[in-house]
mmCIF file of C-alpha atoms in Angstrom:
data_model
loop_
_atom_site.group_PDB
_atom_site.id
_atom_site.type_symbol
_atom_site.label_atom_id
_atom_site.label_comp_id
_atom_site.label_asym_id
_atom_site.label_seq_id
_atom_site.Cartn_x
_atom_site.Cartn_y
_atom_site.Cartn_z
ATOM 1 C CA MET A 1 -36.635 62.665 61.574
ATOM 2 C CA LYS A 2 -36.089 64.383 58.063
ATOM 3 C CA LYS A 3 -38.494 64.916 55.506
ATOM 4 C CA LEU A 4 -38.036 62.487 52.546
ATOM 5 C CA LYS A 5 -39.262 63.282 49.165
ATOM 6 C CA ILE A 6 -38.618 61.020 46.329
ATOM 7 C CA SER A 7 -39.854 61.975 42.724
ATOM 8 C CA GLY A 8 -42.707 64.149 44.196
ATOM 9 C CA HIS A 9 -43.728 61.710 46.912
ATOM 10 C CA VAL A 10 -43.456 62.217 50.584
ATOM 11 C CA ILE A 11 -42.754 59.178 52.941
ATOM 12 C CA LEU A 12 -43.557 59.722 56.312
ATOM 13 C CA PRO A 13 -42.068 58.056 59.415
ATOM 14 C CA GLY A 14 -43.780 54.517 60.004
ATOM 15 C CA GLU A 15 -44.798 54.333 56.578
ATOM 16 C CA ARG A 16 -43.888 51.720 53.937
ATOM 17 C CA ARG A 17 -44.428 52.821 50.240
ATOM 18 C CA LEU A 18 -43.783 51.331 46.375
ATOM 19 C CA ILE A 19 -43.080 54.510 44.084
ATOM 20 C CA HIS A 20 -42.692 53.889 40.605
ATOM 21 C CA LEU A 21 -39.727 56.179 39.460
ATOM 22 C CA LYS A 22 -40.013 57.632 36.069
ATOM 23 C CA ALA A 23 -36.317 57.517 34.408
ATOM 24 C CA ALA A 24 -37.003 58.023 30.630
ATOM 25 C CA LYS A 25 -39.529 57.658 27.994
ATOM 26 C CA LEU A 26 -38.991 54.767 25.036
ATOM 27 C CA TYR A 27 -39.542 55.550 21.525
ATOM 28 C CA ASP A 28 -43.024 53.741 21.496
ATOM 29 C CA ALA A 29 -43.915 56.537 24.334
ATOM 30 C CA THR A 30 -43.589 53.896 26.980
ATOM 31 C CA ASP A 31 -42.455 55.188 30.251
ATOM 32 C CA LEU A 32 -39.437 53.466 31.646
ATOM 33 C CA GLU A 33 -40.024 53.247 35.481
ATOM 34 C CA ILE A 34 -37.756 52.032 38.151
ATOM 35 C CA PRO A 35 -39.710 50.356 41.026
ATOM 36 C CA VAL A 36 -38.569 51.475 44.494
ATOM 37 C CA HIS A 37 -39.453 50.298 47.744
ATOM 38 C CA VAL A 38 -39.174 52.583 50.679
ATOM 39 C CA ILE A 39 -39.315 51.521 54.277
ATOM 40 C CA ARG A 40 -39.303 54.326 56.895
ATOM 41 C CA GLY A 41 -38.776 53.483 60.471
ATOM 42 C CA GLU A 42 -40.585 55.360 63.246
ATOM 43 C CA LYS A 43 -37.238 56.031 64.942
ATOM 44 C CA ASP A 44 -34.462 57.702 63.697
ATOM 45 C CA GLY A 45 -31.581 56.369 61.918
ATOM 46 C CA PRO A 46 -29.384 56.072 58.746
ATOM 47 C CA CYS A 47 -30.797 56.282 55.321
ATOM 48 C CA MET A 48 -29.536 53.073 53.101
ATOM 49 C CA PHE A 49 -30.342 52.082 49.722
ATOM 50 C CA ILE A 50 -30.147 48.593 48.123
ATOM 51 C CA CYS A 51 -30.190 47.910 44.609
ATOM 52 C CA ALA A 52 -29.714 45.082 41.904
ATOM 53 C CA GLY A 53 -30.046 44.990 38.299
ATOM 54 C CA ILE A 54 -27.776 47.921 37.269
ATOM 55 C CA HIS A 55 -26.592 45.334 34.912
ATOM 56 C CA GLY A 56 -29.897 43.904 33.663
ATOM 57 C CA ASP A 57 -28.927 40.274 33.081
ATOM 58 C CA GLU A 58 -27.330 39.829 36.629
ATOM 59 C CA ILE A 59 -30.580 38.554 38.546
ATOM 60 C CA ASN A 60 -29.282 37.057 41.668
ATOM 61 C CA GLY A 61 -29.691 40.228 43.388
ATOM 62 C CA ILE A 62 -33.383 40.612 42.212
ATOM 63 C CA GLU A 63 -33.726 37.394 44.495
ATOM 64 C CA ILE A 64 -31.965 38.681 47.259
ATOM 65 C CA ILE A 65 -34.179 41.892 47.240
ATOM 66 C CA ARG A 66 -37.441 39.705 47.151
ATOM 67 C CA LYS A 67 -36.001 37.781 50.114
ATOM 68 C CA LEU A 68 -35.217 40.780 51.822
ATOM 69 C CA LEU A 69 -38.591 42.404 51.142
ATOM 70 C CA GLU A 70 -40.638 39.723 52.823
ATOM 71 C CA HIS A 71 -38.420 39.230 55.696
ATOM 72 C CA GLU A 72 -39.967 39.871 59.167
ATOM 73 C CA ALA A 73 -36.883 42.288 59.983
ATOM 74 C CA MET A 74 -38.277 45.052 57.517
ATOM 75 C CA ASN A 75 -40.739 45.430 60.517
ATOM 76 C CA GLU A 76 -38.067 46.572 62.643
ATOM 77 C CA VAL A 77 -36.245 49.250 60.511
ATOM 78 C CA ARG A 78 -35.017 52.370 61.935
ATOM 79 C CA GLY A 79 -34.028 55.331 59.880
ATOM 80 C CA THR A 80 -34.957 54.799 55.941
ATOM 81 C CA LEU A 81 -34.068 51.912 53.554
ATOM 82 C CA ILE A 82 -34.618 52.338 49.792
ATOM 83 C CA ILE A 83 -34.826 49.057 47.955
ATOM 84 C CA ILE A 84 -34.387 48.918 44.104
ATOM 85 C CA PRO A 85 -35.033 45.376 42.855
ATOM 86 C CA VAL A 86 -34.198 46.363 39.163
ATOM 87 C CA VAL A 87 -32.456 49.671 38.196
ATOM 88 C CA ASN A 88 -31.731 48.671 34.462
ATOM 89 C CA ILE A 89 -35.352 47.776 33.701
ATOM 90 C CA PHE A 90 -34.880 47.741 29.931
ATOM 91 C CA GLY A 91 -31.919 45.240 30.268
ATOM 92 C CA TYR A 92 -33.837 43.166 32.329
ATOM 93 C CA ASN A 93 -36.781 42.618 30.059
ATOM 94 C CA TYR A 94 -34.493 42.113 27.172
ATOM 95 C CA LYS A 95 -32.045 39.681 29.500
ATOM 96 C CA SER A 96 -29.230 42.144 28.551
ATOM 97 C CA ARG A 97 -26.519 43.675 30.604
ATOM 98 C CA TYR A 98 -26.696 46.654 28.511
ATOM 99 C CA LEU A 99 -29.281 49.242 27.494
ATOM 100 C CA PRO A 100 -30.794 49.779 23.804
ATOM 101 C CA ASP A 101 -27.875 51.669 22.487
ATOM 102 C CA ARG A 102 -25.338 49.280 23.976
ATOM 103 C CA ARG A 103 -24.273 51.389 27.052
ATOM 104 C CA ASP A 104 -23.502 50.072 30.089
ATOM 105 C CA LEU A 105 -25.475 52.095 33.149
ATOM 106 C CA ASN A 106 -22.524 51.305 35.558
ATOM 107 C CA ARG A 107 -20.021 53.301 33.302
ATOM 108 C CA SER A 108 -22.559 56.105 32.724
ATOM 109 C CA PHE A 109 -22.895 57.990 36.089
ATOM 110 C CA PRO A 110 -23.437 60.909 37.090
ATOM 111 C CA GLY A 111 -25.324 61.160 34.060
ATOM 112 C CA SER A 112 -27.484 64.251 32.701
ATOM 113 C CA HIS A 113 -31.286 64.909 32.270
ATOM 114 C CA GLU A 114 -30.352 65.793 28.826
ATOM 115 C CA GLY A 115 -28.173 62.899 28.080
ATOM 116 C CA SER A 116 -28.414 59.403 26.399
ATOM 117 C CA LEU A 117 -30.984 57.086 27.763
ATOM 118 C CA ALA A 118 -28.115 55.546 30.116
ATOM 119 C CA SER A 119 -27.366 59.024 30.955
ATOM 120 C CA ARG A 120 -30.915 59.909 31.933
ATOM 121 C CA ILE A 121 -31.416 56.643 34.209
ATOM 122 C CA ALA A 122 -28.088 57.449 35.884
ATOM 123 C CA HIS A 123 -29.164 61.127 36.678
ATOM 124 C CA THR A 124 -32.454 60.414 37.885
ATOM 125 C CA PHE A 125 -31.247 57.492 39.859
ATOM 126 C CA LEU A 126 -28.380 59.327 41.571
ATOM 127 C CA LYS A 127 -30.505 62.721 42.269
ATOM 128 C CA GLU A 128 -33.756 60.530 43.542
ATOM 129 C CA ILE A 129 -32.033 57.878 45.296
ATOM 130 C CA VAL A 130 -28.462 57.960 46.018
ATOM 131 C CA SER A 131 -28.197 61.673 46.927
ATOM 132 C CA LYS A 132 -30.399 61.097 49.814
ATOM 133 C CA CYS A 133 -28.764 58.264 51.594
ATOM 134 C CA THR A 134 -25.776 57.815 53.917
ATOM 135 C CA HIS A 135 -25.089 54.457 52.949
ATOM 136 C CA GLY A 136 -25.346 51.894 50.043
ATOM 137 C CA ILE A 137 -24.995 48.254 49.056
ATOM 138 C CA ASP A 138 -24.903 47.286 45.108
ATOM 139 C CA LEU A 139 -25.538 43.833 44.361
ATOM 140 C CA HIS A 140 -24.043 42.165 41.366
ATOM 141 C CA THR A 141 -23.136 38.920 39.726
ATOM 142 C CA GLY A 142 -20.216 37.917 37.431
ATOM 143 C CA SER A 143 -21.007 38.733 33.872
ATOM 144 C CA ILE A 144 -22.296 36.012 31.086
ATOM 145 C CA HIS A 145 -20.385 32.502 31.630
ATOM 146 C CA ARG A 146 -18.089 34.033 34.551
ATOM 147 C CA TYR A 147 -18.812 33.056 38.088
ATOM 148 C CA ASN A 148 -18.037 34.961 41.135
ATOM 149 C CA LEU A 149 -17.191 33.742 44.450
ATOM 150 C CA PRO A 150 -19.444 35.526 47.146
ATOM 151 C CA GLN A 151 -17.185 38.719 47.805
ATOM 152 C CA ILE A 152 -17.078 42.578 48.719
ATOM 153 C CA ARG A 153 -15.703 45.025 46.509
ATOM 154 C CA ALA A 154 -15.067 48.310 48.503
ATOM 155 C CA LYS A 155 -12.667 51.193 49.211
ATOM 156 C CA ILE A 156 -11.218 49.631 52.329
ATOM 157 C CA ARG A 157 -8.606 52.387 52.736
ATOM 158 C CA ASP A 158 -11.481 54.372 54.131
ATOM 159 C CA ASP A 159 -11.954 53.102 57.441
ATOM 160 C CA GLN A 160 -15.757 53.610 57.725
ATOM 161 C CA THR A 161 -15.984 51.987 54.264
ATOM 162 C CA LYS A 162 -13.836 49.158 55.520
ATOM 163 C CA ILE A 163 -16.328 48.323 58.880
ATOM 164 C CA PHE A 164 -18.988 48.464 56.514
ATOM 165 C CA ALA A 165 -17.599 46.019 54.145
ATOM 166 C CA LYS A 166 -16.777 43.404 56.629
ATOM 167 C CA SER A 167 -19.914 43.418 58.299
ATOM 168 C CA PHE A 168 -21.492 41.830 55.457
ATOM 169 C CA GLY A 169 -19.958 38.841 56.568
ATOM 170 C CA VAL A 170 -18.462 37.224 53.522
ATOM 171 C CA LYS A 171 -15.195 35.418 53.575
ATOM 172 C CA VAL A 172 -13.667 37.637 50.853
ATOM 173 C CA VAL A 173 -13.233 41.384 50.895
ATOM 174 C CA LEU A 174 -11.506 42.835 47.930
ATOM 175 C CA ASN A 175 -9.909 46.466 47.767
ATOM 176 C CA SER A 176 -11.331 47.502 44.479
ATOM 177 C CA GLU A 177 -10.357 51.082 43.080
ATOM 178 C CA GLU A 178 -13.603 52.912 41.817
ATOM 179 C CA ARG A 179 -14.212 52.999 38.011
ATOM 180 C CA ASP A 180 -14.934 55.766 36.040
ATOM 181 C CA GLY A 181 -18.736 56.477 35.601
ATOM 182 C CA SER A 182 -19.646 53.705 37.991
ATOM 183 C CA LEU A 183 -22.231 54.074 40.785
ATOM 184 C CA ARG A 184 -19.637 53.206 43.569
ATOM 185 C CA GLU A 185 -17.720 56.274 42.192
ATOM 186 C CA VAL A 186 -20.197 58.764 42.144
ATOM 187 C CA ALA A 187 -21.648 57.720 45.534
ATOM 188 C CA SER A 188 -18.321 57.820 47.239
ATOM 189 C CA LYS A 189 -17.767 61.420 45.892
ATOM 190 C CA LYS A 190 -21.314 62.295 47.716
ATOM 191 C CA LYS A 191 -19.715 60.989 50.707
ATOM 192 C CA VAL A 192 -22.079 57.841 50.858
ATOM 193 C CA LYS A 193 -20.489 54.566 52.188
ATOM 194 C CA ILE A 194 -21.219 52.188 49.581
ATOM 195 C CA VAL A 195 -19.882 48.525 48.727
ATOM 196 C CA VAL A 196 -20.569 46.133 46.029
ATOM 197 C CA PHE A 197 -21.442 42.253 46.522
ATOM 198 C CA GLU A 198 -20.614 39.924 43.900
ATOM 199 C CA GLY A 199 -21.682 36.534 43.713
ATOM 200 C CA GLY A 200 -22.752 33.837 41.143
ATOM 201 C CA GLU A 201 -23.271 34.421 37.325
ATOM 202 C CA ALA A 202 -25.284 36.291 34.972
ATOM 203 C CA LEU A 203 -29.083 35.002 34.229
ATOM 204 C CA ARG A 204 -28.952 32.357 36.903
ATOM 205 C CA PHE A 205 -30.344 31.995 40.651
ATOM 206 C CA ASP A 206 -28.097 30.233 42.741
ATOM 207 C CA GLU A 207 -29.301 29.681 46.239
ATOM 208 C CA GLU A 208 -26.226 29.745 48.194
ATOM 209 C CA ILE A 209 -25.393 33.167 46.700
ATOM 210 C CA THR A 210 -28.662 34.639 47.286
ATOM 211 C CA GLN A 211 -28.661 33.347 51.079
ATOM 212 C CA ALA A 212 -25.015 34.701 51.329
ATOM 213 C CA GLY A 213 -26.397 38.344 49.876
ATOM 214 C CA LEU A 214 -29.605 38.216 52.100
ATOM 215 C CA ASN A 215 -27.504 37.574 55.439
ATOM 216 C CA GLY A 216 -25.071 39.807 54.394
ATOM 217 C CA CYS A 217 -27.287 42.571 53.746
ATOM 218 C CA LEU A 218 -29.298 41.756 57.343
ATOM 219 C CA ARG A 219 -25.538 42.101 59.007
ATOM 220 C CA ALA A 220 -24.730 45.278 57.469
ATOM 221 C CA MET A 221 -28.205 46.679 58.331
ATOM 222 C CA THR A 222 -27.194 45.884 61.928
ATOM 223 C CA THR A 223 -23.908 47.286 61.921
ATOM 224 C CA ILE A 224 -24.847 50.784 60.864
ATOM 225 C CA GLY A 225 -27.879 50.797 63.007
ATOM 226 C CA ILE A 226 -30.827 50.417 60.454
ATOM 227 C CA LEU A 227 -31.892 47.197 62.184
ATOM 228 C CA PRO A 228 -31.547 46.855 66.373
ATOM 229 C CA LYS A 229 -28.800 44.796 67.475
ATOM 230 C CA GLY A 230 -29.594 41.202 68.658
ATOM 231 C CA LEU A 231 -32.286 40.804 66.184
ATOM 232 C CA ILE A 232 -30.369 39.181 63.865
ATOM 233 C CA LYS A 233 -28.399 36.068 64.875
ATOM 234 C CA LEU A 234 -26.092 35.400 62.006
ATOM 235 C CA LEU A 235 -22.457 34.605 62.512
ATOM 236 C CA PRO A 236 -20.095 35.958 59.957
ATOM 237 C CA GLU A 237 -17.545 34.213 58.099
ATOM 238 C CA ARG A 238 -14.043 34.737 59.112
ATOM 239 C CA ALA A 239 -13.021 37.665 56.262
ATOM 240 C CA HIS A 240 -10.146 37.850 54.623
ATOM 241 C CA ILE A 241 -8.972 41.120 52.833
ATOM 242 C CA PHE A 242 -7.026 41.357 49.653
ATOM 243 C CA ALA A 243 -5.410 44.459 48.429
ATOM 244 C CA LYS A 244 -5.994 43.569 44.749
ATOM 245 C CA SER A 245 -6.702 41.203 41.827
ATOM 246 C CA ALA A 246 -6.352 40.400 38.613
ATOM 247 C CA TRP A 247 -7.450 37.682 35.558
ATOM 248 C CA VAL A 248 -5.279 35.354 34.087
ATOM 249 C CA ARG A 249 -5.880 34.975 30.364
ATOM 250 C CA SER A 250 -5.621 32.548 27.801
ATOM 251 C CA SER A 251 -2.343 32.374 25.559
ATOM 252 C CA ALA A 252 -4.354 30.120 22.951
ATOM 253 C CA SER A 253 -7.626 29.570 21.188
ATOM 254 C CA GLY A 254 -9.521 26.608 21.946
ATOM 255 C CA THR A 255 -11.106 24.494 24.461
ATOM 256 C CA THR A 256 -10.176 24.761 28.164
ATOM 257 C CA ILE A 257 -10.005 21.757 30.669
ATOM 258 C CA PHE A 258 -9.293 23.252 34.190
ATOM 259 C CA ASN A 259 -7.258 21.549 36.847
ATOM 260 C CA VAL A 260 -8.524 24.168 39.626
ATOM 261 C CA GLN A 261 -12.016 25.431 40.974
ATOM 262 C CA LEU A 262 -13.669 28.254 42.270
ATOM 263 C CA GLY A 263 -12.266 28.991 45.975
ATOM 264 C CA ASP A 264 -9.239 27.146 45.287
ATOM 265 C CA ARG A 265 -5.871 28.762 46.499
ATOM 266 C CA VAL A 266 -3.151 28.765 43.832
ATOM 267 C CA LYS A 267 0.419 29.449 43.788
ATOM 268 C CA LYS A 268 2.463 31.311 41.150
ATOM 269 C CA GLY A 269 3.448 28.957 38.262
ATOM 270 C CA GLN A 270 0.514 26.343 39.468
ATOM 271 C CA LEU A 271 -1.063 24.849 36.169
ATOM 272 C CA LEU A 272 -4.505 26.366 35.943
ATOM 273 C CA CYS A 273 -5.730 24.746 32.717
ATOM 274 C CA ARG A 274 -4.881 23.065 29.519
ATOM 275 C CA ILE A 275 -6.125 24.157 26.131
ATOM 276 C CA TYR A 276 -6.892 21.931 23.171
ATOM 277 C CA ASP A 277 -7.947 22.522 19.669
ATOM 278 C CA ILE A 278 -10.821 20.565 18.088
ATOM 279 C CA ASN A 279 -8.586 17.593 16.933
ATOM 280 C CA GLY A 280 -7.648 17.158 20.735
ATOM 281 C CA ILE A 281 -4.028 18.613 20.286
ATOM 282 C CA GLU A 282 -2.937 20.517 23.366
ATOM 283 C CA MET A 283 -2.462 23.778 22.122
ATOM 284 C CA GLY A 284 -1.040 25.250 25.507
ATOM 285 C CA ARG A 285 -1.048 25.087 29.398
ATOM 286 C CA ILE A 286 -1.983 28.399 31.466
ATOM 287 C CA LEU A 287 0.258 28.661 34.713
ATOM 288 C CA SER A 288 -1.127 31.013 37.500
ATOM 289 C CA GLU A 289 0.997 34.479 37.335
ATOM 290 C CA TYR A 290 -0.035 34.913 40.816
ATOM 291 C CA THR A 291 -0.381 33.551 44.472
ATOM 292 C CA GLY A 292 -3.680 34.032 45.745
ATOM 293 C CA LEU A 293 -7.444 33.035 45.820
ATOM 294 C CA ILE A 294 -9.504 32.004 43.072
ATOM 295 C CA VAL A 295 -12.749 34.539 43.342
ATOM 296 C CA GLY A 296 -13.798 34.349 39.687
ATOM 297 C CA ILE A 297 -13.648 31.681 36.823
ATOM 298 C CA ASN A 298 -14.817 31.577 33.114
ATOM 299 C CA ARG A 299 -17.496 28.676 32.912
ATOM 300 C CA LEU A 300 -17.550 28.654 29.189
ATOM 301 C CA PRO A 301 -14.956 26.179 27.848
ATOM 302 C CA LEU A 302 -14.581 27.689 24.342
ATOM 303 C CA VAL A 303 -12.240 30.542 24.656
ATOM 304 C CA THR A 304 -10.206 32.753 22.102
ATOM 305 C CA GLN A 305 -6.628 34.005 22.640
ATOM 306 C CA GLY A 306 -6.483 36.758 25.229
ATOM 307 C CA GLU A 307 -9.891 35.930 26.912
ATOM 308 C CA ALA A 308 -10.016 36.034 30.872
ATOM 309 C CA LEU A 309 -10.036 32.555 32.797
ATOM 310 C CA VAL A 310 -9.399 32.879 36.206
ATOM 311 C CA HIS A 311 -9.527 36.021 38.692
ATOM 312 C CA ILE A 312 -7.179 35.746 41.400
ATOM 313 C CA ALA A 313 -7.222 37.824 44.828
ATOM 314 C CA MET A 314 -3.805 38.345 46.007
ATOM 315 C CA ASP A 315 -1.663 40.229 48.592
ATOM 316 C CA LYS A 316 -3.944 39.212 51.383
ATOM 317 C CA VAL A 317 -3.779 42.536 53.973
ATOM 318 C CA SER A 318 -5.411 40.957 57.075
ATOM 319 C CA ARG A 319 -7.667 38.234 58.588
ATOM 320 C CA THR A 320 -9.900 39.148 60.917
#
């Protein structure tokens, strides 16, 4: 097996270590450290990272990782598994999506060792973790007040990434283009096969979501050979692969009363919700602009004109 060195620490085959990766220093001289769990098997195999908390308020992934770290399958790892419970430690401590300068860490890659706080964290994470891996899973939730159906987002035009995405075993696999400055974009450029798991909402644990995420990670690890076949006996859901998605937005400001739910199938022109003002006067009816599956929904009833309401995945490519 290849020698593995992270932030000056050498991790040997058969070893399990917790490393605190120094990413930056705050203005009160406090070191900003990212916890990194490294599990190396005695047998050769792929090197994969699983991370959560790139957005500090998206905490379902942290619970997925807690369950994963205590799972007995971790004793059977082949190759190397690098697990990061929280990347954006500052955002996590302040229950915020962002860093102190309001920068989005997931728009700050590849970063720079001489840049902003976000840029320095991104640079360190890319250099010390991502660049040493063959595969990656990035765990996310919906943003605040938005709830996501369990789903995988990936560039499915790449055949190997498509297989990796489907192996997660959730119902929805969404072809998603990489955003500038995202972890997924820079990982792909380094030939790392990476998928994003989305499920639930910010600042909330959801047992159904965390169990789906845990099971998905175990299935994916089995597929690429980090876990031996036959160890994990989990039947995947039948995957639906969608080519694209879009949000339907509000045409007026007011209070929303929905006629649909997360996971519903809708047709173009179908009534999604009504919008009322504070006097109970109907201000508008929102009709679906697409035919597809609702994979995300705004759970805050109070909306302003132009605000995202319903996220619809459309143009189903295949069902496998």
